[in-house]
Short mmCIF file of C-alpha atoms and ligand atoms in Angstrom, two decimals:
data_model
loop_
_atom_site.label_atom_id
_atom_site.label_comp_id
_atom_site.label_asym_id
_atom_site.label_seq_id
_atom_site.Cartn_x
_atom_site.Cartn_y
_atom_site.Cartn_z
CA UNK A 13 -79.51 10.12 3.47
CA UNK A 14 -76.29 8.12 3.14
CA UNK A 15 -73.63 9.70 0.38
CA UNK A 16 -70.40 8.21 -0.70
CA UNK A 17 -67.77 10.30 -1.73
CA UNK A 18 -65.40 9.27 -4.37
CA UNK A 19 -62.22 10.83 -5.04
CA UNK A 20 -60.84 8.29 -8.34
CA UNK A 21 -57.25 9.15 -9.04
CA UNK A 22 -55.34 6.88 -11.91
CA UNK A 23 -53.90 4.21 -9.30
CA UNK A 24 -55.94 5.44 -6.41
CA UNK A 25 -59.31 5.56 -4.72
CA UNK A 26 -60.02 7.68 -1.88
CA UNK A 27 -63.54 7.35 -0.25
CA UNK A 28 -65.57 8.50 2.27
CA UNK A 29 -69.30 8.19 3.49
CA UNK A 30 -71.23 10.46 4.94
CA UNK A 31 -74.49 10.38 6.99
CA UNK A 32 -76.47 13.52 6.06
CA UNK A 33 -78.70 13.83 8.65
CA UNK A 34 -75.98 15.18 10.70
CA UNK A 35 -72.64 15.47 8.41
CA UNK A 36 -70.96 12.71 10.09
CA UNK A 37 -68.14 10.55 8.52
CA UNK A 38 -69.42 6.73 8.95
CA UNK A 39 -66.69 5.69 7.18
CA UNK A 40 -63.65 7.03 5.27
CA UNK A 41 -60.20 5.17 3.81
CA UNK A 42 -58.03 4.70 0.46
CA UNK A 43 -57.07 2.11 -1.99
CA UNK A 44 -53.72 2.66 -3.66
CA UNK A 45 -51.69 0.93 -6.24
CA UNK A 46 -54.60 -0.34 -8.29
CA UNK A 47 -53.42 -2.17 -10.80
CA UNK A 48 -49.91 -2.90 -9.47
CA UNK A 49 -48.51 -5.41 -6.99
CA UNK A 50 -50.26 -5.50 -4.15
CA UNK A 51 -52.89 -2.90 -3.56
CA UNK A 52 -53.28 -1.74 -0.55
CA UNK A 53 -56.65 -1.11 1.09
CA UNK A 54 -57.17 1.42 4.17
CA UNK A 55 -60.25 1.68 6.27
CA UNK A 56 -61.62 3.86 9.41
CA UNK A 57 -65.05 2.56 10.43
CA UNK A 58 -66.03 5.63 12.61
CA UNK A 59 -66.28 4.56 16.49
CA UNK A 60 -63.79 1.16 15.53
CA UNK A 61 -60.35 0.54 14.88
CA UNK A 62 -58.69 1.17 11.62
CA UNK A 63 -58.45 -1.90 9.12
CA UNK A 64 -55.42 -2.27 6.76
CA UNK A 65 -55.22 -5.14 4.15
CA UNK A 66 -53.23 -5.95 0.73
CA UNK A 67 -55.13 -7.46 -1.96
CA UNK A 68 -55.03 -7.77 -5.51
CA UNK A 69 -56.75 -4.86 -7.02
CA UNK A 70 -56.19 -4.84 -10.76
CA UNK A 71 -59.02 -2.12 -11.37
CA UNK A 72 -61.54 0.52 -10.62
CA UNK A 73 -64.08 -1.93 -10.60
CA UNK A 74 -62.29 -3.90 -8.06
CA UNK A 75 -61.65 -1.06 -5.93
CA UNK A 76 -65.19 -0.22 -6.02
CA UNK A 77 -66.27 -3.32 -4.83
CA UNK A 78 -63.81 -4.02 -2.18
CA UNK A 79 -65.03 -0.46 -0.29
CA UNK A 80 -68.85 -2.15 -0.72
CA UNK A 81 -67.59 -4.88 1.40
CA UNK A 82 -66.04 -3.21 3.97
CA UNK A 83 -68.72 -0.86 3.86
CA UNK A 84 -71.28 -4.03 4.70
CA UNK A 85 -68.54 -6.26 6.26
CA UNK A 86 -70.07 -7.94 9.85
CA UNK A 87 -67.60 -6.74 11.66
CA UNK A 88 -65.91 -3.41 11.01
CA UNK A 89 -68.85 -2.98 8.33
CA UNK A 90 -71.01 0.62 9.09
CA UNK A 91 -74.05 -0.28 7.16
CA UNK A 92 -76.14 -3.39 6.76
CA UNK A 93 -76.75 -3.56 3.30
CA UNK A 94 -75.18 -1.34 0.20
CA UNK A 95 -78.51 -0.21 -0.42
CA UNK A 96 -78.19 2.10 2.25
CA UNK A 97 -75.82 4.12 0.11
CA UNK A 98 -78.71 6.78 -1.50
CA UNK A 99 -75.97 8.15 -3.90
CA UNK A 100 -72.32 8.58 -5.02
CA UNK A 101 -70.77 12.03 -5.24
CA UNK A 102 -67.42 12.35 -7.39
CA UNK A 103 -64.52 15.27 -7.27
CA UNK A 104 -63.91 16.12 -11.06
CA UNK A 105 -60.46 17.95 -12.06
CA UNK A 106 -61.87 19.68 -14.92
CA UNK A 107 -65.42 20.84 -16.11
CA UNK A 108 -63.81 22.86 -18.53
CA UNK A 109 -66.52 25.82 -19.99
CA UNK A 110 -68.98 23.26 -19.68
CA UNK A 111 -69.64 22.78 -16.06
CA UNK A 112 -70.44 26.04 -14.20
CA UNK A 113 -72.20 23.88 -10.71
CA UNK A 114 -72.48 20.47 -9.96
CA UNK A 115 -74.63 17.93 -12.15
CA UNK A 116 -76.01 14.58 -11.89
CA UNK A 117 -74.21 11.61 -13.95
CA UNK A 118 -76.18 10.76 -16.70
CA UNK A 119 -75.06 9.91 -20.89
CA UNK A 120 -74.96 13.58 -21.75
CA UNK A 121 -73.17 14.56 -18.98
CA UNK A 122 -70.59 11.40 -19.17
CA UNK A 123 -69.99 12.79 -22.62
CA UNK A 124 -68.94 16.10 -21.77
CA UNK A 125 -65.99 15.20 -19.19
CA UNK A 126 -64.82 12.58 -22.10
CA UNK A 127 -64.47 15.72 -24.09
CA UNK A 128 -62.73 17.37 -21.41
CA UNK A 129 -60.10 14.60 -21.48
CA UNK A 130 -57.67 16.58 -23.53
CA UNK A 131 -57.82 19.59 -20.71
CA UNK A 132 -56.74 17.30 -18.02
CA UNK A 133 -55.35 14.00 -19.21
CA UNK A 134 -53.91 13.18 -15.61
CA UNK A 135 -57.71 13.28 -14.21
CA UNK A 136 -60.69 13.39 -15.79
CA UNK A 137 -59.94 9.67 -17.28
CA UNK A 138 -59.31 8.93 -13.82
CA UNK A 139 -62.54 10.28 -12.61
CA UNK A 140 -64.21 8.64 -15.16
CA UNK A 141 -63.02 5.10 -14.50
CA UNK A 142 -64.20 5.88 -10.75
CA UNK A 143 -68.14 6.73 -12.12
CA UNK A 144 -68.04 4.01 -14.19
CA UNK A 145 -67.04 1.29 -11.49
CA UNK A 146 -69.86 3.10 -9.40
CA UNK A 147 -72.28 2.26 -12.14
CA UNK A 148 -71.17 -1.54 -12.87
CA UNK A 149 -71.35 -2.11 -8.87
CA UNK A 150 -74.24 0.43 -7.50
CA UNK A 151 -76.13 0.49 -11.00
CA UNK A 152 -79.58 2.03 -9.66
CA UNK A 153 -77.32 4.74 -7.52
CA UNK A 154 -77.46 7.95 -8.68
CA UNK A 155 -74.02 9.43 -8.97
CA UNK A 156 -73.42 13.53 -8.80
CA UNK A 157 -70.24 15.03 -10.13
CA UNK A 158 -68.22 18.02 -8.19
CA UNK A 159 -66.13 20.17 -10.65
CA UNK A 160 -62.53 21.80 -8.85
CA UNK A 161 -63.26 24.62 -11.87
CA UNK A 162 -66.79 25.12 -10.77
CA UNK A 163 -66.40 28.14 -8.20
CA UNK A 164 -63.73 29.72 -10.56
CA UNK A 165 -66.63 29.87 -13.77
CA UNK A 166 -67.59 33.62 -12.55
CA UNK A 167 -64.55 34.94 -13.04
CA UNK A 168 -64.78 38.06 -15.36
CA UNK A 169 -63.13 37.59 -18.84
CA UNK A 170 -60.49 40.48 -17.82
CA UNK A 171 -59.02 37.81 -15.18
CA UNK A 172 -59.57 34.06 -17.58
CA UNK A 173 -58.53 35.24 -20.98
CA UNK A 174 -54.72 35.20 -22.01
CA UNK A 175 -53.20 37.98 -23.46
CA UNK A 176 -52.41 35.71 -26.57
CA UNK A 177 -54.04 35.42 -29.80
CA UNK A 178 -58.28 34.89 -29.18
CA UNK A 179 -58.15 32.47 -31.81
CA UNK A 180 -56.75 30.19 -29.72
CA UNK A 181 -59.78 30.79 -26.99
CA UNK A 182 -61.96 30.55 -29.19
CA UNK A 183 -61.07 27.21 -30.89
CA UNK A 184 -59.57 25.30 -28.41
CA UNK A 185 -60.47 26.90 -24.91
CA UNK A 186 -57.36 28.12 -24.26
CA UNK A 187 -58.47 30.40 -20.90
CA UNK A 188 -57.64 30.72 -16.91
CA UNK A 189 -59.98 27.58 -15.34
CA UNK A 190 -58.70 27.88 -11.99
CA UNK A 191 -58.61 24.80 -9.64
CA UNK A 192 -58.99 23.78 -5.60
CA UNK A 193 -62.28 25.40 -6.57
CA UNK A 194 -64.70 23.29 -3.89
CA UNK A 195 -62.12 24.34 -1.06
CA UNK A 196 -62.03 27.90 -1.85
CA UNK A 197 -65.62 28.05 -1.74
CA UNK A 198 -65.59 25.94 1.39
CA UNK A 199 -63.29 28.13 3.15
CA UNK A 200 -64.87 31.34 2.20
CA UNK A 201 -68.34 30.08 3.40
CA UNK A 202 -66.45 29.41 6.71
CA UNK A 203 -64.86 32.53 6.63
CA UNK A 204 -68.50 34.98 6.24
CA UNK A 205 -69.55 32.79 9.50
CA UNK A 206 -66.60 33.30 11.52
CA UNK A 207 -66.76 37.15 10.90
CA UNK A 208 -70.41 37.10 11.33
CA UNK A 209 -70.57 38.90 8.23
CA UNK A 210 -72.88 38.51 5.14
CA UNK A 211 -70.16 36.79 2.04
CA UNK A 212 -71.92 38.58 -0.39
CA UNK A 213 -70.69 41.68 1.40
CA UNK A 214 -67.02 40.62 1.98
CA UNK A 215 -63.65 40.62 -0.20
CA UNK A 216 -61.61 37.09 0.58
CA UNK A 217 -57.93 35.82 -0.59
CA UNK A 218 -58.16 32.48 0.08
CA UNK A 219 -54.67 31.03 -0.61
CA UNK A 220 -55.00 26.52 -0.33
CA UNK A 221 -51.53 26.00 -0.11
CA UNK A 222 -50.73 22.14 0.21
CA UNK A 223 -48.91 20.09 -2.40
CA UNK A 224 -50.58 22.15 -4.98
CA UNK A 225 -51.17 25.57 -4.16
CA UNK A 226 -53.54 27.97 -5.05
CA UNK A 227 -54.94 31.62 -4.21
CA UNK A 228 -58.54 33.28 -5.36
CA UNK A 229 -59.90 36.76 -4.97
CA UNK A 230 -63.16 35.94 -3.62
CA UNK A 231 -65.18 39.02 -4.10
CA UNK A 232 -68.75 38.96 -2.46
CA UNK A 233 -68.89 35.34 -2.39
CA UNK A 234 -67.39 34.70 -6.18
CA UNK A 235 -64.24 33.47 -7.76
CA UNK A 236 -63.00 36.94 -8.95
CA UNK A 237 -59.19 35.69 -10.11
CA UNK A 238 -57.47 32.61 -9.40
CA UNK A 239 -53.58 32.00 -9.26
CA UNK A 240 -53.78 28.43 -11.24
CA UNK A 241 -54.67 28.49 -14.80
CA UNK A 242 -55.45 26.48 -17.85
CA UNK A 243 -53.46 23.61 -16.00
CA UNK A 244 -52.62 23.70 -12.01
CA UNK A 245 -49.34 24.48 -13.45
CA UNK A 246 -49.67 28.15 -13.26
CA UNK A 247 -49.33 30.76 -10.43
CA UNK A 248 -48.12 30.29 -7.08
CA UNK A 249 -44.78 28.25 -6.35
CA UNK A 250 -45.31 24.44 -5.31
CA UNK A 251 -44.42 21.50 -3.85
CA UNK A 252 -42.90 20.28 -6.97
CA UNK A 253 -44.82 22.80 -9.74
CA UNK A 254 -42.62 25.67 -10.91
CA UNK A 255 -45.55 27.93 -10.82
CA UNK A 256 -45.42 31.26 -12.66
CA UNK A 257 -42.11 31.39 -15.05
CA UNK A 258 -41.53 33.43 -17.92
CA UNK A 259 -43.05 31.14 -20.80
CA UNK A 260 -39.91 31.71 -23.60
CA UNK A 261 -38.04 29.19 -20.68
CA UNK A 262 -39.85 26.62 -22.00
CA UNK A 263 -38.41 26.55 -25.60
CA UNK A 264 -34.89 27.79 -24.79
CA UNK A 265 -34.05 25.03 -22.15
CA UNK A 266 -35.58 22.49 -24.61
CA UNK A 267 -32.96 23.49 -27.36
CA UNK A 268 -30.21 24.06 -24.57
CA UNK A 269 -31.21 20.72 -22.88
CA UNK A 270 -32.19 18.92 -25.75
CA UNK A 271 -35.46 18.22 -24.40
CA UNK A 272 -38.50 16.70 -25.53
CA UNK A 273 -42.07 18.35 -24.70
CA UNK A 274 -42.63 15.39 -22.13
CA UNK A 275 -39.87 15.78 -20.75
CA UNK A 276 -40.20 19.60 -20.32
CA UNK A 277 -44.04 19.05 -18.91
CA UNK A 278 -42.59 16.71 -16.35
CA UNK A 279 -39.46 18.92 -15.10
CA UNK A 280 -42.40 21.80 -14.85
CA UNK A 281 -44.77 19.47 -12.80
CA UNK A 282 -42.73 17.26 -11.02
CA UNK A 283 -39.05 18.56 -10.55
CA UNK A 284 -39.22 22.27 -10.01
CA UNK A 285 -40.53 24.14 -6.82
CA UNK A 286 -39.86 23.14 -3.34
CA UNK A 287 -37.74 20.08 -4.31
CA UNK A 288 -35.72 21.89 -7.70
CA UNK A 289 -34.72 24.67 -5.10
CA UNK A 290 -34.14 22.58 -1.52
CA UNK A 291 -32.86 19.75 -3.54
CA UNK A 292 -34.17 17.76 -0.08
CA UNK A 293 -37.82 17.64 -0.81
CA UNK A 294 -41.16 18.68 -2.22
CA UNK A 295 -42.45 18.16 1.63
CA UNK A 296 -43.03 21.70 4.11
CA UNK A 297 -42.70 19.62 6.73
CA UNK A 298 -39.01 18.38 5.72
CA UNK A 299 -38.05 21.93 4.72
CA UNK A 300 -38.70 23.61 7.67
CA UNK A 301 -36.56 21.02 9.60
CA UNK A 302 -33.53 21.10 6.92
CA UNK A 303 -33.98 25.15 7.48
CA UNK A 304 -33.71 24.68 11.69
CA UNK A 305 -30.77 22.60 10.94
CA UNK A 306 -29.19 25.66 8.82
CA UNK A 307 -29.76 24.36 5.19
CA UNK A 308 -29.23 26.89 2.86
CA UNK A 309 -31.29 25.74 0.17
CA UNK A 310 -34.17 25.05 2.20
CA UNK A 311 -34.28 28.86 3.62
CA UNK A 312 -34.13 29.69 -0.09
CA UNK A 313 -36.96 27.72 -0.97
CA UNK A 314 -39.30 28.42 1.64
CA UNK A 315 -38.12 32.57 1.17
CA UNK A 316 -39.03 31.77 -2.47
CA UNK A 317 -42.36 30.36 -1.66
CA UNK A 318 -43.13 32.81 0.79
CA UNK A 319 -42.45 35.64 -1.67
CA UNK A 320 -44.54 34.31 -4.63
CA UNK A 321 -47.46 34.06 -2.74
CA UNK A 322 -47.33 37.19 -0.11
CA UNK A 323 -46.67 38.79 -4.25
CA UNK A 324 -50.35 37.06 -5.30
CA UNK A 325 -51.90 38.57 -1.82
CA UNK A 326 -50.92 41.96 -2.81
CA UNK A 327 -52.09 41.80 -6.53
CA UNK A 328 -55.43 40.62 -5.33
CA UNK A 329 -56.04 43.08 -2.63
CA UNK A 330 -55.03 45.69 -5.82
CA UNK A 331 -57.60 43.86 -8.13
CA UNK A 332 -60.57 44.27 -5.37
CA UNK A 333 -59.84 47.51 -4.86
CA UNK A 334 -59.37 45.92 -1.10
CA UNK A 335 -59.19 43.18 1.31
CA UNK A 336 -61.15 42.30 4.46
CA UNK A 337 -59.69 38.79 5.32
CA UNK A 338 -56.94 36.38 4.02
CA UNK A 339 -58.09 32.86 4.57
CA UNK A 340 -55.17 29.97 4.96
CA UNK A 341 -56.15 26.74 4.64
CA UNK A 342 -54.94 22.73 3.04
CA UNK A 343 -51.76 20.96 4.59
CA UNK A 344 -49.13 24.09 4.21
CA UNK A 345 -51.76 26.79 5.09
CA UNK A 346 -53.29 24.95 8.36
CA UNK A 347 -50.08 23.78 9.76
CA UNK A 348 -47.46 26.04 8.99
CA UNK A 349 -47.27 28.84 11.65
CA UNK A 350 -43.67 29.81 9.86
CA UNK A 351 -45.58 30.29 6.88
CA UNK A 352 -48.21 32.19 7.79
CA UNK A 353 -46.08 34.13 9.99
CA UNK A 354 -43.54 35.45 7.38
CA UNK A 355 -46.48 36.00 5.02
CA UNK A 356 -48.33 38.17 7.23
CA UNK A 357 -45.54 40.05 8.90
CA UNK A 358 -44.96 41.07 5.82
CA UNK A 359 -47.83 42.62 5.21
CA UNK A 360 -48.20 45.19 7.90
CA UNK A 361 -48.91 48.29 5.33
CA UNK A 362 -52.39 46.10 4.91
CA UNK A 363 -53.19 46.93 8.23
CA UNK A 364 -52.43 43.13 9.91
CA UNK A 365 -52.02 43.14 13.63
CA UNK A 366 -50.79 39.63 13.57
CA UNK A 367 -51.63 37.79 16.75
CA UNK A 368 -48.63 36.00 17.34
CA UNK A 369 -49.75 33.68 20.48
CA UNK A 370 -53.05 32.67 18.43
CA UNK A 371 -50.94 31.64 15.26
CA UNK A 372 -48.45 29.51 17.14
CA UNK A 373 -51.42 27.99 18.95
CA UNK A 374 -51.60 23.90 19.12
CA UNK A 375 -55.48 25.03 18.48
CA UNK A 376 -56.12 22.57 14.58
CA UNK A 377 -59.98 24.07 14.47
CA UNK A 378 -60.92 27.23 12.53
CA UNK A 379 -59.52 30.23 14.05
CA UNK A 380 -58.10 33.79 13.45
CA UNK A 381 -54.74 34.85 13.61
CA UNK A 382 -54.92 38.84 13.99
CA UNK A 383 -55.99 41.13 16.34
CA UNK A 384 -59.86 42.28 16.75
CA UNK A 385 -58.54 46.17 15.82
CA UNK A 386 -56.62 44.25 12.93
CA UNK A 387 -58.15 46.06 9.57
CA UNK A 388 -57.36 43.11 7.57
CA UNK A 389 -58.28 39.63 9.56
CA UNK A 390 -56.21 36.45 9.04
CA UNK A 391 -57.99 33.20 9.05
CA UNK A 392 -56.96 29.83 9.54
CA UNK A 393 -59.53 27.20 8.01
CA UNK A 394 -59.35 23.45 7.52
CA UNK A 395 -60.64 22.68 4.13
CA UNK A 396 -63.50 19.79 3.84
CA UNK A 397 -63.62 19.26 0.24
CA UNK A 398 -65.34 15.86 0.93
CA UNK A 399 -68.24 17.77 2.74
CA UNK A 400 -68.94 20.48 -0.23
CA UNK A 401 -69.13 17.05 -2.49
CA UNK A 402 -71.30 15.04 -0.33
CA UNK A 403 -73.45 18.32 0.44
CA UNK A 404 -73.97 18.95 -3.48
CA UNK A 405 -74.71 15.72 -4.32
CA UNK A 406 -77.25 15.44 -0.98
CA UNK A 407 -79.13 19.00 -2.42
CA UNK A 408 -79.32 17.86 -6.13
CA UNK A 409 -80.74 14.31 -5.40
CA UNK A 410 -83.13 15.93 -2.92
CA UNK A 411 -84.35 18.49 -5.69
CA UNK A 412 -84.54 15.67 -7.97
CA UNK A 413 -86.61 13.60 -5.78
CA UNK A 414 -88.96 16.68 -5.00
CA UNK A 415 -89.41 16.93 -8.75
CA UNK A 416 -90.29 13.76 -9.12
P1 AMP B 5 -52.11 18.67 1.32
O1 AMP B 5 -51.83 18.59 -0.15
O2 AMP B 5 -53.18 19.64 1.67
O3 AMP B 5 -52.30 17.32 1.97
O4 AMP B 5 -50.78 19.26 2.00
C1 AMP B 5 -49.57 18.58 1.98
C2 AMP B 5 -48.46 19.53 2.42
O5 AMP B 5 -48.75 19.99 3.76
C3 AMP B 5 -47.08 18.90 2.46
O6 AMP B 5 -46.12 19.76 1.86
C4 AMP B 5 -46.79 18.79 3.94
O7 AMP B 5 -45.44 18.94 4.22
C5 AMP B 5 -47.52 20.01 4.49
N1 AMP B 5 -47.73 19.88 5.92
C6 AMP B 5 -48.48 18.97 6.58
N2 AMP B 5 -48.33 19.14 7.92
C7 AMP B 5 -47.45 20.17 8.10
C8 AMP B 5 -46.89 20.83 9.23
N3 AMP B 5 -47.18 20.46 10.48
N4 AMP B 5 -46.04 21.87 9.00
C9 AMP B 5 -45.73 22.25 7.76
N5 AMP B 5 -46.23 21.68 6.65
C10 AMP B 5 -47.07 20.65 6.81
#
């Protein structure tokens, strides 16, 4: 069975399709500036070189349709006919209360994430323009939908609700949703098999720290507490998200600043963090070298960041009661060996023997970090968010089909 993955953002399209017999990646790429001058269209055929080309891609529709051909194209083209594609799986920002597991597209269902518009007005309108350009160009395809808030949906009311008035829970859904949801349960999975332990058995703090960044108590195999919140505003400091900050900021600088509430949203989501404290860039990469070169502000940032989250580790060890692995995984997490290293030396009284040599290793596949005598083991995981979509959409078509 042949699955594409769809990842719709407002001006963007990522894609890639997958060959389910054996989880291999036929085909992956981007489109990006929909809608604006010149799109720009990026393709990797598997097994043949990379294709770039600018077009005119006004919309999703467009997009949509300009994948199909490379998809099919005689040359660089991976399958012979579109109807080779057996369905279309689609990341979804925000199922809200609604969506506890992945679900297959239909009216109802279509309904629901309009709803959920108001929870995440940067996405799910997004998402939805990328299932309906499946549907004009693939109209018999079945298309699956993969929530980020999924995973987090077991969380225990003690860790989702606000301490703030329930009325506000209980008439507009005001409550912890929790994001990055399909790589924390990707990276926990992982983790079980690489301790050859059962997950159901195991206590996990995934952090996914990339340009947003997120950490979960994973407690035998389920979202326990997650560091982002109603919005992926909350918790853990990012690449250019505040994170955590005492909420009476928020009307004080608008009346000292004169501020409006968009313009208070944006300085929260796109000027604080990494960039408001370097004042070089949102980018790890770009802080770390500012901090070789002796920048001042980038040390404080990345000190800051470290901080925030080694602070998250340590409340979620105290809310299991324990810890038996720390999972790092997403841009940051995978590639950072400073990171991980002033996280974890940090946290000797958990019982880390920190394997130095293995974390500075050139090594990108999964691999831990720690000692074997270490009593809490460090894990580094790539994330494959694309693979928990195309494997959800792949086991729900399948049950569909047997029902049938
Ligand atoms: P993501 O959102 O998962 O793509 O992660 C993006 C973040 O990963 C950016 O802040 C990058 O700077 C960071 N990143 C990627 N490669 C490295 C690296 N080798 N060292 C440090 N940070 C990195």
């Amino acid at each position: 069975m042949n699955i594409l993955v769809i990842n719709a953002g407002s001006s963007s399209l990522k894609f890639q399709l997958f060959n389910m017999n054996d989880e291999s990646v036929l085909a992956k790429g981007k489109v990006e500036r929909i809608g604006m001058d010149s799109s720009l269209v990026c393709y990797e055929p598997a097994g043949k070189p990379e294709e770039q080309e600018v077009a005119e891609i006004l919309e999703h529709t467009t997009a949509v349709r300009k994948v199909l051909q490379m998809l099919v194209h005689k040359r660089h083209g991976v399958l012979e006919s579109i109807d080779e594609i057996d369905a279309v799986g689609h990341r979804v920002v925000h199922g809200g209360e609604s969506f506890p597991s992945s679900v297959i597209v239909d009216e109802d269902v279509k309904r629901e994430i309009r709803r959920l518009f108001d929870l995440a007005p940067l996405h799910n309108p997004a998402h939805m323009l990328g299932i309906n350009a499946v549907e004009e160009n693939l109209p018999q395809t079945p298309q699956v939908v993969v929530f980020d808030t999924a995973f987090h949906q077991s969380m225990p009311a003690a860790s989702y609700l606000y301490p703030i008035p329930m009325v506000l829970y209980r008439k507009h859904k005001i409550r912890r949703y929790g994001f990055h949801g399909t790589s924390h349960a990707y990276v926990s999975d992982r983790a079980a098999k690489l301790l050859q332990k059962p997950l159901d058995q195991l206590k996990l703090i995934t952090c996914h720290i990339g340009n947003g960044a997120s950490c979960t108590a994973v407690w035998n195999g389920k979202s326990y507490d997650t560091s982002m919140g109603m919005t992926p505003l909350e918790g853990l400091m990012m690449g250019t998200r505040s994170g955590d900050i005492d909420p009476a900021i928020v009307p004080y600088a608008m009346g000292k600043e004169d501020l409006t509430l968009g313009e208070v949203n944006s300085m929260l989501n796109k000027h604080s963090g990494l960039i408001a404290i370097s004042g070089i860039s949102s980018d790890m990469r770009e802080i770390l070298e500012a901090m070789e070169a002796g920048d001042r502000g980038a040390k404080l940032a990345f000190d800051m960041y470290e901080y925030r989250l080694r602070k998250y580790i340590g409340a979620y060890a105290a809310a299991m009661n324990g810890v038996d692995a720390i999972v790092f995984t997403a841009g940051v997490g995978e590639n950072s060996a400073a990171l991980r290293g002033a996280v974890c030396g940090n946290l000797t009284f958990l019982g880390i023997e920190f394997d130095e040599a293995a974390n500075l290793s050139r090594d990108r596949g999964e691999r831990r970090i720690t000692t074997e005598a270490s009593r809490v083991q460090v894990l580094v995981i790539p994330t494959n968010e694309e693979l928990v979509i195309a494997r959800d959409t792949h086991e729900l078509i399948l049950a569909r089909t047997n029902v049938v």
